[in-house]
Coordinates of C-alpha atoms in Angstrom, one line a residue:
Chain A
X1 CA -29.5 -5.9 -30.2
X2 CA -31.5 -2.5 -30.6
X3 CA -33.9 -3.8 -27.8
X4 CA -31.7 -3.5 -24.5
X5 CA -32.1 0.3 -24.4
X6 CA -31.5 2.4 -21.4
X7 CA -34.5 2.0 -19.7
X8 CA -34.6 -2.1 -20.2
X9 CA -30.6 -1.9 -18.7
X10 CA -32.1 -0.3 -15.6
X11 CA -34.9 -2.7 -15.1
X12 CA -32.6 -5.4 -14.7
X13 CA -30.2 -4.1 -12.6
X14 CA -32.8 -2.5 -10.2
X15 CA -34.2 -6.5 -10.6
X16 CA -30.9 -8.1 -9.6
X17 CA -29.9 -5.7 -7.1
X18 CA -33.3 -3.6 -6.1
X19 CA -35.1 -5.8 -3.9
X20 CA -32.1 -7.7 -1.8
X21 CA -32.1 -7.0 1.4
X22 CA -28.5 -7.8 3.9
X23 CA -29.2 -10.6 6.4
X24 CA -29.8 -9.1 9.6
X25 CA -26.6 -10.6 10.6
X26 CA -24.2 -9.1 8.5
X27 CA -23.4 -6.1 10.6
X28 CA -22.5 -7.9 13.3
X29 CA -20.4 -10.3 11.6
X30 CA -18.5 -7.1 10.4
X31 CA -18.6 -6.1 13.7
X32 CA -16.7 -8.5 15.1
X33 CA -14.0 -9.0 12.8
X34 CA -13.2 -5.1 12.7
X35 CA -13.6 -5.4 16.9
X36 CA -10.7 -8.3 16.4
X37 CA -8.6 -6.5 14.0
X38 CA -8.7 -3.2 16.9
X39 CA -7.7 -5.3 19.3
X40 CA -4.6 -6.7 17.4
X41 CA -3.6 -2.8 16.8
X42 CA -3.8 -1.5 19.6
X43 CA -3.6 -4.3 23.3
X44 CA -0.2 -4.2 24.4
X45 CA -0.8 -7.9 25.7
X46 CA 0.5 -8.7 29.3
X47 CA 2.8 -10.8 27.3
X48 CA 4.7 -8.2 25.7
X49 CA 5.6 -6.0 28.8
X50 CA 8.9 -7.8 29.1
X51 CA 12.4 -6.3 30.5
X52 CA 14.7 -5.5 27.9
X53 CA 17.3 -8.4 29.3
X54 CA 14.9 -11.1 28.6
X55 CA 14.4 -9.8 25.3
X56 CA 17.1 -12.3 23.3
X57 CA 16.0 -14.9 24.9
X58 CA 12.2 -14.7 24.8
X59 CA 12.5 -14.1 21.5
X60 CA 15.1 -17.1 21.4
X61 CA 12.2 -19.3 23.0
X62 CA 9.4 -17.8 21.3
X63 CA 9.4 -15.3 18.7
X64 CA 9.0 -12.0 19.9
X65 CA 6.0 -9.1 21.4
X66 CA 4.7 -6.9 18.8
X67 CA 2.3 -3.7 20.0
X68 CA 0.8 -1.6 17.0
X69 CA 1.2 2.1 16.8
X70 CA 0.0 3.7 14.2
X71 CA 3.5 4.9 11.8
X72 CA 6.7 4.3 11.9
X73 CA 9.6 5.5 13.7
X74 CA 12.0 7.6 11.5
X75 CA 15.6 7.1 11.8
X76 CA 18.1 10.2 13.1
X77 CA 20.5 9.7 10.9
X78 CA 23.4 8.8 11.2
X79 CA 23.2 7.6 15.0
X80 CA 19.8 6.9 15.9
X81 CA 18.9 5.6 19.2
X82 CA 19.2 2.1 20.4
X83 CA 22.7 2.2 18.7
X84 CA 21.1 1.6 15.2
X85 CA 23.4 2.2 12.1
X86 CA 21.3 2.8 9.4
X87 CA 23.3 3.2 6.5
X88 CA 23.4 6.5 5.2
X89 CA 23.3 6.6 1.2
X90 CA 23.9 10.6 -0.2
X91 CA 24.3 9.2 -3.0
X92 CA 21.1 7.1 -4.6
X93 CA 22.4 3.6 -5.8
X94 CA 22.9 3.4 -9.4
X95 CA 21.5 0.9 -11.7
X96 CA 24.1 -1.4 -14.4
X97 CA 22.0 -2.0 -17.4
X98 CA 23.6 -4.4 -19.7
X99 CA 24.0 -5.0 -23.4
X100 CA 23.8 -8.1 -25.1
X101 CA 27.3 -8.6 -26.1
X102 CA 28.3 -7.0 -22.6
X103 CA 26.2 -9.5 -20.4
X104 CA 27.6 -12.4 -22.5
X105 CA 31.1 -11.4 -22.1
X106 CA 30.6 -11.2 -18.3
X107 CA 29.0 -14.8 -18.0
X108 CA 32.0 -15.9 -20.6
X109 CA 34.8 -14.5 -18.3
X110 CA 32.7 -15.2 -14.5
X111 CA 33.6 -18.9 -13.1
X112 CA 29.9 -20.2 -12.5
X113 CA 31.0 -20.8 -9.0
X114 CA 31.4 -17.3 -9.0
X115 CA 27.5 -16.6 -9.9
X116 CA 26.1 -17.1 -6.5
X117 CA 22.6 -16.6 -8.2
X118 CA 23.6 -12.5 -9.0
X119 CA 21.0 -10.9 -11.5
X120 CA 21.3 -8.7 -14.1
X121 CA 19.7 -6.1 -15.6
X122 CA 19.9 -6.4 -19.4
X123 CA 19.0 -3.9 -22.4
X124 CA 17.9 -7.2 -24.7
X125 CA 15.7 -9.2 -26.8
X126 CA 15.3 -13.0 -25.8
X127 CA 14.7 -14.8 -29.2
X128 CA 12.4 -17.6 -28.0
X129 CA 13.1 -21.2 -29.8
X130 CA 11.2 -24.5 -29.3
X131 CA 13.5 -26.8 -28.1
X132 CA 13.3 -31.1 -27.6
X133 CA 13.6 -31.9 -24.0
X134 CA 12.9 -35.0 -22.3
X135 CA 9.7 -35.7 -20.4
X136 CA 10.4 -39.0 -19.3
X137 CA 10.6 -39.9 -16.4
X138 CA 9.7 -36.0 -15.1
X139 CA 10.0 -32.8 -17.3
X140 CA 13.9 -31.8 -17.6
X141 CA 14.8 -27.9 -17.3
X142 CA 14.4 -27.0 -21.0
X143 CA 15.4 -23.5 -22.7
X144 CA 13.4 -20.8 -23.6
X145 CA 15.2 -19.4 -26.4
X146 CA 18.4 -16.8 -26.9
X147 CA 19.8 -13.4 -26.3
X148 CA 19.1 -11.9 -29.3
X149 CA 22.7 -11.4 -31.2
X150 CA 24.5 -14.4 -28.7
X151 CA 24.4 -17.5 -28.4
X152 CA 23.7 -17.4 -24.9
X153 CA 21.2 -19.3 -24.3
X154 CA 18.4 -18.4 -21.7
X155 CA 16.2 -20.6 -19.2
X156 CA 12.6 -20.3 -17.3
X157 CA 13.4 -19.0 -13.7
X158 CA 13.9 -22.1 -11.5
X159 CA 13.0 -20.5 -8.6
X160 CA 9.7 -18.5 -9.7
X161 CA 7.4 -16.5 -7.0
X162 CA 4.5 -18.3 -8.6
X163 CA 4.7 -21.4 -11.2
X164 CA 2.4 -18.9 -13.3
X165 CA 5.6 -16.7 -14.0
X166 CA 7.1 -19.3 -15.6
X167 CA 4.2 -19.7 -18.5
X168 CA 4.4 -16.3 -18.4
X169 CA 7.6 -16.0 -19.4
X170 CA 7.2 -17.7 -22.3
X171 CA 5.1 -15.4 -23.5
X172 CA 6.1 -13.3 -26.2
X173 CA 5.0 -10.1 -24.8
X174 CA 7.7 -10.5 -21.8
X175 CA 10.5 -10.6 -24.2
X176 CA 10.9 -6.9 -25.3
X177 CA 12.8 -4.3 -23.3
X178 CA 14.8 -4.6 -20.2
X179 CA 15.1 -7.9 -18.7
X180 CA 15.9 -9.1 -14.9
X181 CA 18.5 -11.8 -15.7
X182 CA 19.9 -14.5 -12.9
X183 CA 23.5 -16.2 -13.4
X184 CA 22.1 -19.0 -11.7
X185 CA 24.3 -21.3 -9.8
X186 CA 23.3 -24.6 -11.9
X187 CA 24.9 -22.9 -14.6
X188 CA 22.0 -21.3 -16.2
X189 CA 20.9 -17.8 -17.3
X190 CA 17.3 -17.8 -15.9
X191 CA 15.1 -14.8 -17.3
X192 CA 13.3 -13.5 -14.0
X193 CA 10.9 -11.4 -16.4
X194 CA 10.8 -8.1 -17.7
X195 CA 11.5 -5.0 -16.0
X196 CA 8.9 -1.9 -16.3
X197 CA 10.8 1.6 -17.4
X198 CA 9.6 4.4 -15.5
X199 CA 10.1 7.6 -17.1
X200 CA 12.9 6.0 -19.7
X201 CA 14.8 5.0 -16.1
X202 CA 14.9 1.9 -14.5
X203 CA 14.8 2.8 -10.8
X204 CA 11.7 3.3 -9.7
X205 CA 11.1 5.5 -6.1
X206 CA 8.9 3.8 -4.1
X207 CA 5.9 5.7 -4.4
X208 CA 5.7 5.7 -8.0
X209 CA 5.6 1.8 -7.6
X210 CA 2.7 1.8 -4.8
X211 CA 0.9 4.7 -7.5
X212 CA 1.4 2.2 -10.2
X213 CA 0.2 -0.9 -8.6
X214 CA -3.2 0.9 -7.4
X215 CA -3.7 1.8 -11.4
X216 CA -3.2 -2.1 -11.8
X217 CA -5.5 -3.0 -9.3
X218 CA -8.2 -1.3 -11.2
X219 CA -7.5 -3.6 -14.4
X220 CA -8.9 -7.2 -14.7
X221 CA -6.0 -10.1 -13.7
X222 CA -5.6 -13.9 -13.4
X223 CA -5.7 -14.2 -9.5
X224 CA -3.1 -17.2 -8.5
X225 CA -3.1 -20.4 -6.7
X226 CA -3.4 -18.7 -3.1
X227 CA -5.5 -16.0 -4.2
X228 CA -2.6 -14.0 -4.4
X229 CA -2.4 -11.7 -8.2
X230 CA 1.0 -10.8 -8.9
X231 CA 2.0 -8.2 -11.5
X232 CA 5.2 -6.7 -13.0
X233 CA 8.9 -6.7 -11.6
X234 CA 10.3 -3.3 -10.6
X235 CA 13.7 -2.0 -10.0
X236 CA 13.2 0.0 -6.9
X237 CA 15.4 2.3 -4.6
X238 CA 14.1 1.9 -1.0
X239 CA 15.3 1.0 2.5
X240 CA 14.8 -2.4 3.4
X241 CA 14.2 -3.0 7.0
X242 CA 12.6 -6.2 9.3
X243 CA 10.3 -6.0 12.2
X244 CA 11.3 -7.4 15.5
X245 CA 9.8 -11.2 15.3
X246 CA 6.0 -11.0 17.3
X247 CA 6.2 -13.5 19.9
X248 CA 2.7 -13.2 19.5
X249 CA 0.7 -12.8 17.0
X250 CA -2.5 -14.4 15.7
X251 CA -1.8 -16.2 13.0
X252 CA -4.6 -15.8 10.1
X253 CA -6.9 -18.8 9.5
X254 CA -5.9 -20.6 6.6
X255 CA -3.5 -18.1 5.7
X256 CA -2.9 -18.3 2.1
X257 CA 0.6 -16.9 1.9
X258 CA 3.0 -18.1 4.7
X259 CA 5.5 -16.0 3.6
X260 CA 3.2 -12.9 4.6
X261 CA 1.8 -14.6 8.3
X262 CA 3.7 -13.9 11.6
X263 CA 7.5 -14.0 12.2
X264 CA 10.2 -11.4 10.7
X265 CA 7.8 -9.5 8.6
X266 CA 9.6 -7.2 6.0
X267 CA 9.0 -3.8 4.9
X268 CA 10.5 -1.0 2.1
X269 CA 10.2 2.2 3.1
X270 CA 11.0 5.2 1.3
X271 CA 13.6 6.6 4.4
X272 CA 15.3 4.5 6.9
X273 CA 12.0 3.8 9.0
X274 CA 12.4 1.8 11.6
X275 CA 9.2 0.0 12.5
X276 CA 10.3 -1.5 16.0
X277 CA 11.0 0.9 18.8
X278 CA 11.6 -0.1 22.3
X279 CA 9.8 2.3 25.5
X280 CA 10.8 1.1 28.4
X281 CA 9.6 -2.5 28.8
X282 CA 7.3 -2.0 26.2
X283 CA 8.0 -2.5 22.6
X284 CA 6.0 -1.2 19.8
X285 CA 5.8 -2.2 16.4
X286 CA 4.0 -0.1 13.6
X287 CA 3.5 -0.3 9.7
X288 CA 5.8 2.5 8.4
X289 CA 4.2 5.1 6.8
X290 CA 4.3 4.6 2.9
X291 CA 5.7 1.1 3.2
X292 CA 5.7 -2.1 1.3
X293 CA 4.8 -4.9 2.9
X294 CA 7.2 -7.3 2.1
X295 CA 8.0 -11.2 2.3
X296 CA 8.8 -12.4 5.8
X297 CA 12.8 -12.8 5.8
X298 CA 13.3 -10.8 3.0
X299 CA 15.5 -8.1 5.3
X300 CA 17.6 -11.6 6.1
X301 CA 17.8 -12.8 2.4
X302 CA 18.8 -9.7 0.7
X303 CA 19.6 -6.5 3.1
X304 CA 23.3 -5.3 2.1
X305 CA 25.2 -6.4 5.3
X306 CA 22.4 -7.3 7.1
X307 CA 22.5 -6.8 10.9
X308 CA 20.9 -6.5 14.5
X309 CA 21.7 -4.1 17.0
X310 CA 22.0 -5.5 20.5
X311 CA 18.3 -4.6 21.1
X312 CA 17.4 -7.0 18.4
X313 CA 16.8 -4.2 16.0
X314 CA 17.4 -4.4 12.3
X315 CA 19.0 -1.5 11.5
X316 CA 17.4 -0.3 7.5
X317 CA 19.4 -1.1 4.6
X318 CA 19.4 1.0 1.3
X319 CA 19.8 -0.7 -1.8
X320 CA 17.8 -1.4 -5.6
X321 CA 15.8 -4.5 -5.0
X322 CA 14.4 -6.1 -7.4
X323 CA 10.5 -6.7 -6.7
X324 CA 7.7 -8.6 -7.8
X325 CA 5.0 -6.5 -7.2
X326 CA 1.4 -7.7 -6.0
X327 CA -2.2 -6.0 -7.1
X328 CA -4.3 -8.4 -5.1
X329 CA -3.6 -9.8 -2.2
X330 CA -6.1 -11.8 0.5
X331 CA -5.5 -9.7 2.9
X332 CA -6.8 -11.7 6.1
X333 CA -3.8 -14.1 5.4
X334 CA -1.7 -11.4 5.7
X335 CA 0.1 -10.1 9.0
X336 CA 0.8 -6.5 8.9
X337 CA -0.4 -5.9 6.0
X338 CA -1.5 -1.9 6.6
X339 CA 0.9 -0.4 4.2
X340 CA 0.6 1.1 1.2
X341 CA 1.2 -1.9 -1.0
X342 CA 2.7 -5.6 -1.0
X343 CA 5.3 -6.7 -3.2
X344 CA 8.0 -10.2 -3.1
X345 CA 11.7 -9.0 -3.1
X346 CA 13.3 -11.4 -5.8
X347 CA 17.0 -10.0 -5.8
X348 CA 19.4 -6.5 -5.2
X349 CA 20.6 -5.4 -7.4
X350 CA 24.3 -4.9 -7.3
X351 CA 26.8 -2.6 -9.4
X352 CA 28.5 -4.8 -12.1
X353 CA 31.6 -4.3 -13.8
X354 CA 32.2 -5.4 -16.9
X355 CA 35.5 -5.5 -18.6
X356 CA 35.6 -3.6 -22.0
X357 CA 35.1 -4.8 -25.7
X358 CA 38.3 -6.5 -26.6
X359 CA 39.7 -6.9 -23.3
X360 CA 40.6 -10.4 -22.1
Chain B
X1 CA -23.7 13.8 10.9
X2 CA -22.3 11.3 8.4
X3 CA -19.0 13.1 8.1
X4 CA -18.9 13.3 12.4
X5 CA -19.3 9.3 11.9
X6 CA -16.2 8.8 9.1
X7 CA -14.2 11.1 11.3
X8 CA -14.2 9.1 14.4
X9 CA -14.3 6.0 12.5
X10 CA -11.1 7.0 11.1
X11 CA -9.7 7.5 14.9
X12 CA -10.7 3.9 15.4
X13 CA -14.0 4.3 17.1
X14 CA -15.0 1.4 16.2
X15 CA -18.8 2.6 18.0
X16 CA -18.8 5.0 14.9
X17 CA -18.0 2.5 12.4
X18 CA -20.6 0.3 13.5
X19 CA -23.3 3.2 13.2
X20 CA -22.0 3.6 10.0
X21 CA -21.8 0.4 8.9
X22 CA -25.7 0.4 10.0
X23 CA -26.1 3.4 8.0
X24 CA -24.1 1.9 4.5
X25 CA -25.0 -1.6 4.5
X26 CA -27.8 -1.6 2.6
X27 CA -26.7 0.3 -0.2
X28 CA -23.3 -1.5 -0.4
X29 CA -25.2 -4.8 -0.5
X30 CA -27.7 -4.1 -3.1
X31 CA -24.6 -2.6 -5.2
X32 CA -22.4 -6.3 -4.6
X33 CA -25.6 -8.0 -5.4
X34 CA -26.6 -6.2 -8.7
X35 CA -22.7 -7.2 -9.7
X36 CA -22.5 -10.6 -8.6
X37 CA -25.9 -11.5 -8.6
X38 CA -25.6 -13.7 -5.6
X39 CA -27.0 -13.1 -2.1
X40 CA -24.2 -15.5 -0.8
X41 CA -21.5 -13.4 -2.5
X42 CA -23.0 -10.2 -2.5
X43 CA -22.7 -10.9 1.4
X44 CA -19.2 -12.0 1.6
X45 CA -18.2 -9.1 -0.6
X46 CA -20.0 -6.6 1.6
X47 CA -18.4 -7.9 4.8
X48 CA -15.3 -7.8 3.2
X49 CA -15.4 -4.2 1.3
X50 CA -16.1 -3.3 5.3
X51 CA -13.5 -4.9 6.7
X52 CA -11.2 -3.7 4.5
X53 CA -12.3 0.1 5.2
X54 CA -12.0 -0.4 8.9
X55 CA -8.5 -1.4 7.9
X56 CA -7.9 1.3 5.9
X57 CA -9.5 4.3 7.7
X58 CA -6.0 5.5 8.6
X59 CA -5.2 5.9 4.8
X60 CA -8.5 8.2 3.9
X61 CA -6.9 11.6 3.8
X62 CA -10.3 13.2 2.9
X63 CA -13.1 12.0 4.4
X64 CA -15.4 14.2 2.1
X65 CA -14.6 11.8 -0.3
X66 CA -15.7 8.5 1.9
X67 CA -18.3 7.6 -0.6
X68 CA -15.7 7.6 -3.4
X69 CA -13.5 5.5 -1.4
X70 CA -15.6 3.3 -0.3
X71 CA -17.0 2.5 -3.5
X72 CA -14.2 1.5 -5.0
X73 CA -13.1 -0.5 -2.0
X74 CA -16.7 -2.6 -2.9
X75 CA -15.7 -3.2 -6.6
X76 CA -13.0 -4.6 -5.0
X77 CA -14.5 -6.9 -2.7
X78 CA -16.7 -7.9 -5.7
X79 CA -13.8 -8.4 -8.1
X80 CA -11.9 -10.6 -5.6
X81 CA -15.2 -12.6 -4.7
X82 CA -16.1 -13.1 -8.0
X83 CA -12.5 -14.5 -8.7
X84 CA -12.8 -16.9 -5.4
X85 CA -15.5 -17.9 -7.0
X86 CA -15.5 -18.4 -10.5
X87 CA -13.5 -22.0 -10.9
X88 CA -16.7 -23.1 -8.6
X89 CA -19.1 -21.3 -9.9
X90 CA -22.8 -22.8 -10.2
X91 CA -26.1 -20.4 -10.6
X92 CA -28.7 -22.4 -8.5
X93 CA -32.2 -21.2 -7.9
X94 CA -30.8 -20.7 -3.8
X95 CA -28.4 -18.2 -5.9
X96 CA -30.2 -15.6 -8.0
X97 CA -31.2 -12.5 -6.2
X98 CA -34.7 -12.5 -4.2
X99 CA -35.9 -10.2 -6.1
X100 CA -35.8 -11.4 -9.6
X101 CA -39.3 -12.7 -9.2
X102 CA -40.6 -9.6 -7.8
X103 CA -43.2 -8.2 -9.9
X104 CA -42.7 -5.1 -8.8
X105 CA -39.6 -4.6 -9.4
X106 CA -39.8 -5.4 -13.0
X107 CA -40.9 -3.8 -16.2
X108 CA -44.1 -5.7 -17.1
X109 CA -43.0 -6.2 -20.7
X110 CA -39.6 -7.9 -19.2
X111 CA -40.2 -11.7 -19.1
X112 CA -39.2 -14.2 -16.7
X113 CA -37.1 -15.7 -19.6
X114 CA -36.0 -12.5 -20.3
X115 CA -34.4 -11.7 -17.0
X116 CA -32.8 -15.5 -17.5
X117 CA -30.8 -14.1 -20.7
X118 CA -29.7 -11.5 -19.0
X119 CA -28.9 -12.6 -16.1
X120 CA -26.8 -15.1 -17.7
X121 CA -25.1 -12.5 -20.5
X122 CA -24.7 -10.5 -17.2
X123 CA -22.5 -13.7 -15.6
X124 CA -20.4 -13.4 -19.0
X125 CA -18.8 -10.0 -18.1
X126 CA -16.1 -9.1 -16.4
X127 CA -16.3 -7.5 -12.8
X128 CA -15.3 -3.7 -13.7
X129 CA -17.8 -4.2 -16.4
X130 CA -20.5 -5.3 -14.6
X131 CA -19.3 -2.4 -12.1
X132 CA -19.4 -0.1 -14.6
X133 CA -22.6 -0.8 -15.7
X134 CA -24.2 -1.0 -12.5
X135 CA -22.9 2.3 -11.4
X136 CA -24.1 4.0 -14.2
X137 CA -27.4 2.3 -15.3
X138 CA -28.4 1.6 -11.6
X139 CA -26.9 3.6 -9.0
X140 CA -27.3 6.3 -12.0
X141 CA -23.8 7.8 -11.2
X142 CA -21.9 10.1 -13.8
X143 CA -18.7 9.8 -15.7
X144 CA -16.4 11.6 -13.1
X145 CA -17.9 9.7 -9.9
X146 CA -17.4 6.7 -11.6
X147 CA -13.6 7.4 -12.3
X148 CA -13.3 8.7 -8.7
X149 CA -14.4 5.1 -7.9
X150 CA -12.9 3.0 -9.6
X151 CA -9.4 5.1 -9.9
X152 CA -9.3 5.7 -13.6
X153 CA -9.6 8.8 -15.6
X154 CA -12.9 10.0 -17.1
X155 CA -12.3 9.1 -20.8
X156 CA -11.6 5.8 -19.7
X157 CA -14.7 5.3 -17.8
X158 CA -16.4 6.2 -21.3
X159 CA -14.5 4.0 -23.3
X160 CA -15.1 1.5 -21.2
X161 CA -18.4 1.7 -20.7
X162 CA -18.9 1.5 -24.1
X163 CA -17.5 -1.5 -24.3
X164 CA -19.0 -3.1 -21.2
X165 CA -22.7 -2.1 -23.0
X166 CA -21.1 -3.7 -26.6
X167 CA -20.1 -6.8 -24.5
X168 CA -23.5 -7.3 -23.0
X169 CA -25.1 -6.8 -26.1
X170 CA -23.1 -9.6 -27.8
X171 CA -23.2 -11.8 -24.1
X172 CA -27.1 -11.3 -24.8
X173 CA -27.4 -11.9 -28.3
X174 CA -25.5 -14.9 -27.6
X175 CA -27.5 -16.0 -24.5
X176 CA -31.1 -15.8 -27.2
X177 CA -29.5 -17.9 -29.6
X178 CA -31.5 -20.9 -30.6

């Protein structure tokens, strides 16, 4: 094609984009959804000067106020105000990387009632197989293959942030490297996915993660059933920490992720933040500064020793959670969704012991 | 005066950001539309790449670099438009951009079928390549503006351009095929 030279290239570009003009409308239309999102920052709403008493049970009735500020509220450690314990960690949590012989020898010896859904991170190679599984009446759970060197034998992820994960799993590409692992309570070994090295370590800082999902977001990816794009799992070391619930908030129209509307919304944070602060009768709720936005709950679901002061505050947990990061997200469905990223907390990641070679 | 603008707006004067918007429509329309090649898109993507600044003002350290930032906040708007739309996709004659019967913005040798082949090879390519290509061939920007924009390094804005001008070549060739 020695005929679409520079100058041709030009042409039709200029063509396609050279003589549009925006409908005169457009500026307002921008106008007032930017004038809606101001408001939602920064009204304290009537509504949400309440007396600290009624707090618990407004929030009991109906979800709780939420003002916007604009940052978080760092935490004087170790006794902050309000009574918070955020738990102070001097020393950084360390991550339990497992062999293949050493991760079978802990499912060998560990009573599956004793899984309670715990994952792993495992130093492996899943060998994938094609296996016969029935389809009749309704697909049955089927394998995916073997860690390499065992005869362990590994399963898609029953509980998946999106069905696509599964597929993907199955892909060859996933199978290298380390691997997130789940002792699933049904009995199976589920392969969550593969976990992205940073530096030759697993734990990622937080920052890192938000740096490295912005380079994503500049790649072409398959966008998912709510619009939502999710990319790789990390390992990170961050505070986790939950607003106090909004008992207002506008939800967003046809939100496409539930799990990111109103109610307990969920953040990382690189120090113990916390986002809710009380003044009086007034309480104020801002996206920490350098914050994941995560899945509502998610402080609930996997926080170490999760717990509420008497204000209603959730006092910031340290941990490595296991994340399932997210380069596109829509963000009108999405309810404090200022930060520097979003990402769905799968797991922590606990210390594991594991008894040595031999042992019994 | 434009700085003074992106300054407040960055306070959260939202008076500011409408003079601005004012101000950058235009340009940020005609961009979306020489990507996407739909008024109905190019429109939806310009609304949103707005709405998404005003959301982000608070998170642009410098605002000497608003015209970086903003830019690549459009590619974005594009690339998720584009993806709404691509399992629904239909080009209609209501669809392709008012001005692609415009005399005067055409090279007299380009044909009407012509600018159908390549409108169609355009369709074929991805969003950052039709960004690419529009940034450099159209809005005539170099190398290092480009990586500013879209958040990748230099070299890779080369090689990838490249690659964008191989893929329309082939998308072309492929489009002119009896």
């Amino acid at each position: 094609m020695n005929d679409l030279d520079d100058a041709r290239l030009r042409a039709h570009l200029e063509r396609r984009g050279g003589a549009g003009s925006p409908p005169d409308t457009l500026p307002a239309a921008i106008h007032e959804r930017a004038s809606s999102i101001a408001q939602q920052r920064s009204v304290p709403a009537p509504a949400l000067r309440l007396r600290r008493g009624w707090l618990a049970l407004a929030a009991v009735l109906a979800g709780t106020a939420v003002v916007f500020a604009s940052a978080g509220f760092k935490l004087p450690l170790p006794a902050p105000e309000h009574g918070l314990q955020a738990t102070p960690s001097p020393v950084p949590p360390r991550v339990t990387i497992l062999g293949a012989e050493d991760f079978a020898r802990l499912v060998a010896e560990t009573p599956v009632a004793a899984w309670g859904d715990r994952v792993a991170i495992v130093d492996a190679r899943i060998e994938s197989r094609d296996f016969f599984c029935a389809f009749d009446p309704v697909p049955a759970p089927c394998p995916i293959g073997h860690l390499a060197g065992t005869e362990l034998l590994v399963w898609p992820d029953s509980a998946p942030v999106y069905e696509d994960d599964v597929e993907a799993s199955r892909q060859v590409g996933e199978f290298d490297g380390p691997q997130a692992l789940r002792l699933a309570s049904t009995g199976h070994v589920e392969l969550i996915g593969s976990v992205r090295r940073f530096d030759g370590a697993i734990a990622w800082q937080l920052d890192s993660m938000v740096t490295w999902i912005r380079r994503l977001q500049s790649f072409e990816h398959p966008i998912g059933p709510d619009g939502i794009s999710v990319g790789p799992l990390f390992v990170v070391d961050a505070w986790l920490v939950a607003a106090m619930e909004p008992l207002r908030c506008r939800a967003p129209e046809g939100s496409a992720a539930p799990l990111f509307a109103c109610g307990r919304v969920g953040f990382l944070t690189p120090e113990a933040i916390q986002p809710t602060r009380i003044d009086g009768d007034t309480i104020f709720t801002a996206v920490p500064e350098g914050s994941v936005r995560v899945q509502n709950l998610a402080y609930e679901t996997f926080a170490p020793d999760a717990r509420w002061s008497t204000d209603r505050l959730a006092e910031p947990r340290r941990a490595l959670y296991l994340v399932r990061s997210i380069i596109d997200f829509p963000q009108d469905s999405c309810f404090m969704c200022e930060a520097a990223g979003q990402a769905f907390v799968v797991a922590r990641i606990d210390p594991i012991a594991v008894s040595p070679a031999g042992e019994n | 005066m434009k700085l003074e603008l992106v300054e407040a707006a960055r306070r959260g004067d939202l008076e500011a950001f409408d003079a601005l918007v004012r101000q950058e429509v235009r340009g940020v329309y005609r961009t979306a539309l020489a990507i996407l090649g739909s008024e109905r898109d190019a429109e939806e993507a310009t609304q949103d790449a707005f709405v998404s600044a005003w959301r982000s003002f608070p998170r642009l350290r410098d605002p000497d670099r608003f015209d970086a930032w903003l830019g690549r906040i459009v590619v974005n708007a594009c690339r998720m438009t584009l993806r709404r739309r691509r399992s629904i996709r239909e080009i209609s004659f209501d669809d392709r951009p008012s001005g692609s019967n415009d005399p005067a913005a055409l090279d007299p040798t380009v044909l009407a079928a012509e600018a159908d082949a390549f409108d169609r090879a355009f369709e074929r390519l991805t969003v950052d390549e039709r960004a690419l290509l529009v940034l450099h061939y159209r809005d005539e920007l170099g190398l290092r503006e480009i990586a500013d924009r879209l958040g990748v390094r230099e070299g890779t804005v080369k090689s990838r351009l490249w690659r964008a001008r191989r893929s329309l070549e082939a998308a072309l060739a492929e489009e002119r095929r009896p």
